[in-house]
XYZ file of C-alpha atoms in Angstrom:
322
model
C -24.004 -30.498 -3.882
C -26.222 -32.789 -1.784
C -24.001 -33.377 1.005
C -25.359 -31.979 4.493
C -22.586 -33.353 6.878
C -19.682 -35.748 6.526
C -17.665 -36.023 9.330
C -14.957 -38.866 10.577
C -15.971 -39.375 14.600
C -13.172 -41.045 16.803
C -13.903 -41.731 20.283
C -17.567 -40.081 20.305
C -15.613 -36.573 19.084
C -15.825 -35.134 15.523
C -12.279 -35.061 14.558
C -12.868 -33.652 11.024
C -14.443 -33.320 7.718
C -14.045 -36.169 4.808
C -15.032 -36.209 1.387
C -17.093 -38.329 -0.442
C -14.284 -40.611 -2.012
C -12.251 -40.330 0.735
C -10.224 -43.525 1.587
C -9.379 -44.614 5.249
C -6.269 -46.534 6.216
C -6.861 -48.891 8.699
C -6.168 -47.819 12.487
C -8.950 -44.998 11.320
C -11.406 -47.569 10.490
C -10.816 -49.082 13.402
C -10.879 -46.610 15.882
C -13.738 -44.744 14.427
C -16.432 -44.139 11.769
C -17.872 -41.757 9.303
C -21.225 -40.191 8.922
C -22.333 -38.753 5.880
C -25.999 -37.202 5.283
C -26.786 -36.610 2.113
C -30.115 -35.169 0.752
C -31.823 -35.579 -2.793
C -28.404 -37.473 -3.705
C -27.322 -37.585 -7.599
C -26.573 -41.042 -9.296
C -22.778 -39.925 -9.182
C -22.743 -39.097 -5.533
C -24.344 -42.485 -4.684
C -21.786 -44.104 -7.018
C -19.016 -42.505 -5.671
C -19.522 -43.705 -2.203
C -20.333 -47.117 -3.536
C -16.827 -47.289 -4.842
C -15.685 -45.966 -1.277
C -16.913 -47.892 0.712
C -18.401 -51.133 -1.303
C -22.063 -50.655 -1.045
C -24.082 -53.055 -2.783
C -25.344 -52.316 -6.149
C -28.964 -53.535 -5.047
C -29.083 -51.120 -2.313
C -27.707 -48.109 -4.393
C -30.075 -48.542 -6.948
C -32.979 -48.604 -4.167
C -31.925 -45.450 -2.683
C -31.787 -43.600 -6.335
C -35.597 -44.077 -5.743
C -37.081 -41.236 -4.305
C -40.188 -43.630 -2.218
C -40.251 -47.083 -1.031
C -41.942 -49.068 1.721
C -39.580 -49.521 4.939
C -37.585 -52.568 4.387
C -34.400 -54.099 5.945
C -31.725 -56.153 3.841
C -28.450 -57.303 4.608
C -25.524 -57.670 2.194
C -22.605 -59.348 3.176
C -21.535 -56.996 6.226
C -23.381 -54.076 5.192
C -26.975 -53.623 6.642
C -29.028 -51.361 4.422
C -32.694 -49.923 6.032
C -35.494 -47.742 4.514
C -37.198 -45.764 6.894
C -39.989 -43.734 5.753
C -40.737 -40.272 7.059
C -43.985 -38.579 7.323
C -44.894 -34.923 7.929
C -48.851 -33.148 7.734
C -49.205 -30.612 5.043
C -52.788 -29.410 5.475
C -55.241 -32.174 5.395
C -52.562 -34.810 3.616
C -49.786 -36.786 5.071
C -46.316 -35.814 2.768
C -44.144 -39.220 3.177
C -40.522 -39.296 2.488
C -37.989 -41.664 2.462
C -34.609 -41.905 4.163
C -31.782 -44.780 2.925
C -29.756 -45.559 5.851
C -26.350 -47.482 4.665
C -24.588 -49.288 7.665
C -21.337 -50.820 8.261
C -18.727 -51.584 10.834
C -17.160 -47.941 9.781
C -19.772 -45.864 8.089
C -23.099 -44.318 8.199
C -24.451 -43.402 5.117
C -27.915 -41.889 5.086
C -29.478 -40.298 1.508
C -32.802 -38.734 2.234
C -35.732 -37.789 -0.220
C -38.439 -35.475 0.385
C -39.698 -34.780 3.945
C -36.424 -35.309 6.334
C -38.158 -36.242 9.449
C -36.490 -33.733 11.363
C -33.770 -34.764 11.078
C -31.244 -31.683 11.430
C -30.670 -30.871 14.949
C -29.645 -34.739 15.341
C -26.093 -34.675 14.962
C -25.674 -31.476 16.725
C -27.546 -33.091 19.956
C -25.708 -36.817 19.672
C -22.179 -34.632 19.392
C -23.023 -33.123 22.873
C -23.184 -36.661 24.001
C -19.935 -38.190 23.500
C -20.064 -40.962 25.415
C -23.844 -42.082 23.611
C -21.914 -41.063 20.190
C -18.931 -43.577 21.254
C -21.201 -45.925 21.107
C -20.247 -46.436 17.004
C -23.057 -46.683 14.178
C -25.584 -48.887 15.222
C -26.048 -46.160 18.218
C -26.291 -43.922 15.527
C -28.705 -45.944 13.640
C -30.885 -46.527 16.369
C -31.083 -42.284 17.211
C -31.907 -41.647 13.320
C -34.795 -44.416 13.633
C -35.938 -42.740 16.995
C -36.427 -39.257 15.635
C -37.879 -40.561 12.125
C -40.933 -42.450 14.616
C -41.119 -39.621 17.414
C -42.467 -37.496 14.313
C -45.191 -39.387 13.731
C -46.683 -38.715 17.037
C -47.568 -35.217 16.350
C -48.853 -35.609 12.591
C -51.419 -38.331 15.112
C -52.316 -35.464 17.280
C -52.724 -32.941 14.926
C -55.370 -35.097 13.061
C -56.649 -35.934 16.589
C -57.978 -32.483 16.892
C -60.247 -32.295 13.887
C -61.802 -35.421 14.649
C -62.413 -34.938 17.954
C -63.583 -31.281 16.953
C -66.160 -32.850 14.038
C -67.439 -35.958 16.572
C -68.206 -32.689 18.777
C -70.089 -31.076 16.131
C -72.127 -34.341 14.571
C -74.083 -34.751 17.628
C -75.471 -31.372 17.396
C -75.926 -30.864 13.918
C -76.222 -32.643 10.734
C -72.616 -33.067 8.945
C -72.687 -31.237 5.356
C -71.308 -32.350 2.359
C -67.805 -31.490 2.638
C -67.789 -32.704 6.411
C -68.517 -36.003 5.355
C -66.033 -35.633 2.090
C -63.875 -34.687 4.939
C -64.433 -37.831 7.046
C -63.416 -40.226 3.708
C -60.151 -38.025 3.022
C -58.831 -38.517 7.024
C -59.834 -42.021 6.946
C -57.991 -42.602 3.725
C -54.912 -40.735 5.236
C -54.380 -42.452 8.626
C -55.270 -46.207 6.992
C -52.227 -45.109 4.442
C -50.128 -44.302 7.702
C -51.095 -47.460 9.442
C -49.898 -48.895 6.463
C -46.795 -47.305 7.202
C -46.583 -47.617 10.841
C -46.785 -51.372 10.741
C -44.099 -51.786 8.058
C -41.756 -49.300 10.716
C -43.108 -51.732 13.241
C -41.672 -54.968 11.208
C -38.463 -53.214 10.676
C -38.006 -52.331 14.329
C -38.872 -55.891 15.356
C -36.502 -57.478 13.497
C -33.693 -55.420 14.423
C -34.604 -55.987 18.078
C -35.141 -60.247 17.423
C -32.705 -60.883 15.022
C -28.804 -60.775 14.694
C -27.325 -58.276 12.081
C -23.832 -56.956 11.320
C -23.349 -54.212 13.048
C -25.680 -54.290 15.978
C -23.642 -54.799 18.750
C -25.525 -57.247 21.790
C -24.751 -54.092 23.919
C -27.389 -51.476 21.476
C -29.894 -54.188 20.778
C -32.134 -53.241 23.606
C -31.984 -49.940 22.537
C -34.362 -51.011 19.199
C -37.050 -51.862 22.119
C -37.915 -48.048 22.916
C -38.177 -47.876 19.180
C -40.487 -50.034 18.756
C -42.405 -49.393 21.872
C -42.894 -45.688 20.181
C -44.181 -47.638 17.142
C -47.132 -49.613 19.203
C -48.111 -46.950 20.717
C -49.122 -44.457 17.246
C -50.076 -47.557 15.680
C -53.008 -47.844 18.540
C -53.625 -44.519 18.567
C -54.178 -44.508 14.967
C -56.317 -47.393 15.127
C -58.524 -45.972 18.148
C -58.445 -42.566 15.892
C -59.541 -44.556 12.801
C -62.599 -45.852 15.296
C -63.905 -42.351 16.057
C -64.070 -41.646 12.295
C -66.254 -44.826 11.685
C -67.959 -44.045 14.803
C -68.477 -40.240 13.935
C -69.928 -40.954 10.140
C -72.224 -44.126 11.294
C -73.413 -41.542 14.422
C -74.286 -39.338 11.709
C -76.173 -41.400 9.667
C -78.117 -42.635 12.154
C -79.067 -39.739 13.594
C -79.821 -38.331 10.054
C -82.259 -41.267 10.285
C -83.645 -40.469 13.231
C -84.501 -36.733 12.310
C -86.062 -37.835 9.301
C -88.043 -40.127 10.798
C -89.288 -37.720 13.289
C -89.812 -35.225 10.502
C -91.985 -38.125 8.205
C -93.627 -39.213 11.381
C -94.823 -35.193 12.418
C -95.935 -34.892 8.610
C -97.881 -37.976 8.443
C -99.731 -36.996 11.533
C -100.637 -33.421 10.662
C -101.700 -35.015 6.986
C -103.687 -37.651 9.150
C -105.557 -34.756 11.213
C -106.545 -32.227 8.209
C -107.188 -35.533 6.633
C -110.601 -35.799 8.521
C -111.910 -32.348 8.005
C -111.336 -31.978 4.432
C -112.798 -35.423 3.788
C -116.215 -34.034 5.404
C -115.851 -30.834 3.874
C -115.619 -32.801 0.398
C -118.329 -34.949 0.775
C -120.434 -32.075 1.985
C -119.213 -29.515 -1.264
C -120.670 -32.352 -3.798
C -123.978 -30.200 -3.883
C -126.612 -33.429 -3.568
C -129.928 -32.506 -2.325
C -130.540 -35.527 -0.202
C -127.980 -35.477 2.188
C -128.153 -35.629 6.156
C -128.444 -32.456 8.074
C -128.412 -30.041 4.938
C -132.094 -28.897 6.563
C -131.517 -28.921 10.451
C -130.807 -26.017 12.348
C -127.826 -26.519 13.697
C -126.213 -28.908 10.960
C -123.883 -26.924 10.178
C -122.582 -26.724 13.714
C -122.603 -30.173 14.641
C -120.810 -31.176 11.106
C -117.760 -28.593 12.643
C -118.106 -30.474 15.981
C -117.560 -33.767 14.730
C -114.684 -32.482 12.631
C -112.910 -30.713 15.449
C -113.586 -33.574 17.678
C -112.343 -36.478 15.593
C -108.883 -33.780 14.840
C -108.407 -33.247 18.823
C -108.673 -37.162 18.966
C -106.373 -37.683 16.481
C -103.768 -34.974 17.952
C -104.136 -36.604 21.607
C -103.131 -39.890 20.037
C -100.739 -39.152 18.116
C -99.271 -36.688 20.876
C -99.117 -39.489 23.376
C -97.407 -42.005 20.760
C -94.800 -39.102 20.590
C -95.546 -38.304 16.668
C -96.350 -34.879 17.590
């Protein structure tokens, strides 16, 4: 069974436990609603409630799916919304989905994969009767909080290593599987922008627009929401910045060594240039050539080549090759 909590609320108090084809009469739908978590749901459980409590065939069928993109529809008085949940699992973002059926009486929510922490909800909004009171779309709002106030922590998380490698690029040059490393966090957080600006959408229009079940009174309530929203989605964008600024750093100062490494070989190749050309012309053995009968020929053919080599290092010193 699939079912983590079901639970007919009356006055922001849990009054009891319902089943999943349970039937209301009509002072109990009045004066209260239901909320029903279910996780990994089977095709039968989702059916059964759609008998219960008229769900839309469209939206059932979605939430059979175990991922979609967030997305908000409306179908005759029922408002169904996909959030999408995120959680890091080593170097990868694991993204799950939650269905959140709402009506004027029920709260339906069928989750898949990673819950967004969602367990310790219901136990914290039942301490709080008079936020609970509030009906479903108080509810809905709370489940929408805690899916986005998980994403701040998958942000910092990330944070860390790439503040950690930006540290370690400008002393050192990044190795293969640093800069393998780079590619796979870049691919990751442009995924979860992805994300975070479809949750962004959603959020928006539940603040701007006019839905069953969102009461005037809770619509405000959608602005903290969103406001948590903005503020990963410009995190992730300023993180997303330090990883192109990190690998372009990297290159360039890649560039640089190398440079300075061609430039110190060129000039050492440039000074033992100069005495091995003498020495070569000198080792042809010709008979005829200058200085091959002077005293001190020998001497003065080392002098020149020592000379023209400390020339050559002085220049190439002061035009910081050296």
């Amino acid at each position: 069974m699939s079912v983590i909590a079901a639970y007919y609320y009356k006055e922001g108090k849990r009054i009891r436990e319902i089943a999943l084809d349970e039937r209301f009469e009509q002072d109990e739908a009045r004066s209260g609603f239901c909320w029903i978590a279910l996780r990994e749901p089977s095709a039968d459980e989702l059916h059964t409630l759609q008998t219960a409590y008229h769900l839309h065939p469209l939206a059932i069928d979605n939430a059979m799916h175990p991922l979609c993109p967030p997305k908000l529809e409306v179908y005759n008085d029922e408002l169904y919304i996909v959030a999408q949940t995120a959680e890091l699992v080593g170097d990868k973002i694991s993204y799950g989905k939650t269905a959140i059926f709402t009506g004027h009486n029920h709260l339906i929510t069928a989750r898949h994969g990673n819950g967004g922490a969602l367990g310790n909800l219901r136990g914290q909004l039942e301490a709080s009767p008079t936020l609970l009171g509030k009906g479903v779309d108080y509810v809905l709002h709370a489940i929408l909080h805690r899916i986005v106030d998980q994403y701040l922590p998958i942000f910092e998380m990330i944070e860390d290593d790439v503040l950690e490698m930006e540290r370690r690029s400008v002393g050192d040059f990044l190795g293969r599987e640093e800069v393998a490393r780079i590619f796979s966090l870049r691919g990751e957080l442009t995924r979860f922008q992805r994300t975070l600006g479809a949750m962004a959408e959603l959020v928006r229009k539940l603040v701007r627009g006019h839905y069953p079940c969102i009461s005037a009174e809770v619509r405000p309530y959608f602005d903290d929401v969103a406001d948590h929203v903005d503020r990963v989605q410009s995190m992730v964008n300023g993180l997303l910045q330090v990883l192109r600024t990190v690998f372009e750093f990297s290159s360039l100062l890649e560039a640089q060594r190398t440079g300075v490494i061609t430039r110190q070989f060129t000039s050492w190749a440039a000074i033992l240039a100069v005495p091995a050309a003498i020495a070569g012309i000198y080792g042809m053995n010709f008979k005829n050539m200058p200085g091959l009968e002077t005293t001190y020929g020998y001497l003065v053919v080392l002098g020149v080549m020592t000379a023209i080599c400390l020339f050559l290092f002085v220049r190439f010193k002061k035009a910081k090759w050296l």
